[in-house]
Short mmCIF file of C-alpha atoms in Angstrom, two decimals:
data_model
loop_
_atom_site.label_atom_id
_atom_site.label_comp_id
_atom_site.label_asym_id
_atom_site.label_seq_id
_atom_site.Cartn_x
_atom_site.Cartn_y
_atom_site.Cartn_z
CA MET A 1 -10.58 -30.47 -14.10
CA SER A 2 -10.99 -27.55 -11.69
CA GLU A 3 -8.63 -24.59 -11.60
CA ALA A 4 -7.67 -25.53 -8.04
CA ALA A 5 -6.25 -28.82 -9.31
CA ASN A 6 -3.82 -26.81 -11.48
CA ILE A 7 -2.29 -24.90 -8.57
CA ALA A 8 1.13 -26.22 -7.66
CA PRO A 9 1.64 -26.72 -3.91
CA VAL A 10 4.41 -24.79 -2.19
CA ASP A 11 7.08 -27.26 -1.10
CA GLY A 12 7.00 -27.90 2.61
CA LEU A 13 4.20 -25.47 3.33
CA LEU A 14 1.72 -28.06 4.52
CA GLY A 15 4.20 -30.72 5.59
CA ASP A 16 2.96 -31.15 9.13
CA GLY A 17 0.70 -29.64 11.75
CA ASP A 18 3.11 -26.83 12.64
CA GLU A 19 3.05 -25.34 9.13
CA VAL A 20 -0.72 -25.70 8.86
CA GLY A 21 -1.05 -24.02 12.25
CA THR A 22 1.15 -21.15 11.10
CA VAL A 23 -0.94 -20.65 7.95
CA ALA A 24 -4.14 -20.77 10.03
CA LYS A 25 -2.68 -18.15 12.40
CA PHE A 26 -1.81 -16.03 9.34
CA PHE A 27 -5.50 -15.96 8.40
CA ARG A 28 -6.74 -15.47 11.99
CA ALA A 29 -4.77 -12.22 12.13
CA LEU A 30 -6.92 -11.03 9.22
CA GLY A 31 -10.12 -12.50 10.66
CA ASP A 32 -10.96 -9.49 12.79
CA PRO A 33 -12.94 -6.84 10.87
CA SER A 34 -11.14 -3.96 12.61
CA ARG A 35 -7.70 -5.34 11.75
CA LEU A 36 -8.76 -5.93 8.17
CA ARG A 37 -10.13 -2.38 7.88
CA LEU A 38 -6.87 -1.04 9.35
CA LEU A 39 -4.82 -3.06 6.93
CA GLU A 40 -6.89 -1.84 3.98
CA PHE A 41 -6.49 1.75 5.20
CA LEU A 42 -2.72 1.33 5.35
CA LEU A 43 -2.54 -0.01 1.80
CA ASP A 44 -2.58 3.53 0.39
CA GLY A 45 0.41 4.65 2.44
CA GLU A 46 1.83 5.36 5.84
CA HIS A 47 -0.55 6.67 8.52
CA SER A 48 -0.25 7.73 12.14
CA VAL A 49 -2.18 6.05 14.92
CA SER A 50 -4.32 9.21 15.10
CA ASP A 51 -5.14 8.88 11.38
CA CYS A 52 -6.17 5.27 12.01
CA VAL A 53 -8.35 6.26 14.98
CA ALA A 54 -10.12 8.90 12.89
CA HIS A 55 -10.64 6.51 9.98
CA ILE A 56 -11.72 3.38 11.88
CA GLY A 57 -13.58 5.07 14.74
CA LEU A 58 -12.26 2.97 17.59
CA SER A 59 -10.42 4.20 20.67
CA GLN A 60 -6.69 4.84 20.45
CA GLY A 61 -6.06 1.90 22.78
CA ARG A 62 -8.01 -0.56 20.59
CA ILE A 63 -6.34 0.74 17.42
CA SER A 64 -2.90 0.41 19.01
CA THR A 65 -3.69 -3.16 20.07
CA HIS A 66 -4.81 -4.11 16.56
CA LEU A 67 -1.80 -2.40 14.98
CA ALA A 68 0.51 -4.23 17.40
CA CYS A 69 -1.06 -7.53 16.33
CA LEU A 70 -0.61 -6.68 12.64
CA ALA A 71 2.98 -5.65 13.32
CA ASP A 72 3.74 -8.79 15.37
CA CYS A 73 2.41 -10.91 12.50
CA GLY A 74 4.53 -9.04 9.95
CA TYR A 75 1.75 -7.31 8.01
CA VAL A 76 2.73 -3.77 8.98
CA GLN A 77 5.81 -1.97 10.24
CA ALA A 78 5.97 0.88 12.71
CA ARG A 79 8.19 3.94 12.44
CA ARG A 80 8.66 6.29 15.39
CA GLU A 81 9.09 10.01 14.92
CA GLY A 82 9.23 11.79 18.25
CA ARG A 83 5.99 11.09 20.10
CA TRP A 84 4.28 9.89 16.94
CA CYS A 85 4.16 6.39 15.52
CA TYR A 86 3.45 5.74 11.86
CA TYR A 87 2.45 2.43 10.32
CA ARG A 88 2.76 1.10 6.80
CA VAL A 89 2.21 -2.21 5.02
CA THR A 90 5.50 -4.11 4.82
CA ASP A 91 4.92 -6.33 1.80
CA PRO A 92 3.14 -5.43 -1.47
CA ARG A 93 1.70 -8.97 -1.59
CA VAL A 94 -0.58 -7.94 1.29
CA ALA A 95 -2.52 -5.72 -1.13
CA GLU A 96 -2.81 -8.62 -3.57
CA LEU A 97 -4.05 -10.88 -0.77
CA VAL A 98 -6.66 -8.37 0.40
CA MET A 99 -7.92 -7.77 -3.16
CA LEU A 100 -8.07 -11.52 -3.86
CA ALA A 101 -9.95 -12.11 -0.60
CA ARG A 102 -12.45 -9.37 -1.48
CA ALA A 103 -12.96 -10.86 -4.96
CA LEU A 104 -13.42 -14.38 -3.59
CA ALA A 105 -15.83 -13.13 -0.92
CA ALA A 106 -17.82 -11.22 -3.55
CA ASP A 107 -18.00 -14.30 -5.77
CA ASN A 108 -19.12 -16.43 -2.83
CA CYS A 109 -21.21 -13.91 -0.87
CA THR A 110 -24.39 -16.00 -0.99
CA ALA A 111 -22.64 -19.05 0.46
CA LEU A 112 -20.75 -16.96 3.02
CA ASP A 113 -23.90 -15.18 4.16
CA ALA A 114 -25.70 -18.53 4.50
CA CYS A 115 -22.84 -20.19 6.40
CA GLU A 116 -23.96 -20.99 9.95
CA ARG A 117 -20.71 -22.64 11.03
CA ILE A 118 -18.79 -19.37 11.15
CA ASP A 119 -20.51 -16.51 12.94
CA ALA A 120 -20.61 -13.12 11.30
CA PRO A 121 -18.57 -10.61 13.29
CA GLU A 122 -20.70 -8.28 15.39
CA SER A 123 -19.32 -5.17 13.68
CA ALA A 124 -19.78 -6.46 10.13
CA PRO A 125 -22.82 -5.00 8.39
CA ARG A 126 -25.24 -7.60 7.03
CA ARG A 127 -26.30 -7.41 3.41
CA THR A 128 -30.05 -7.40 2.84
#
């Protein structure tokens, strides 16, 4: 029997289309490489928008848009201090999720690289 067969389902999580849609939206928020890089950057502590711009290399406007998305979805929380805004990860399970996703992707990199049904993001470097 596979390990997946031993995982107990969460009651009510996949009861109908609304819950499945919510879970799919949860993953879509992480599906953008820039948002995922931002989230990983914020795992080590609170950072300003300027810190995020310097680390990710996108414009302040794009960073702010991605951070707003992550905040709206509950992954990060903003704290204002004068003219500055600082972001931090709101739930320690986010780090677990990101590390698990990285491990699963590493274990399945050949299949993921070969997958033609899901396009590789433009900004994602291709392994050779």
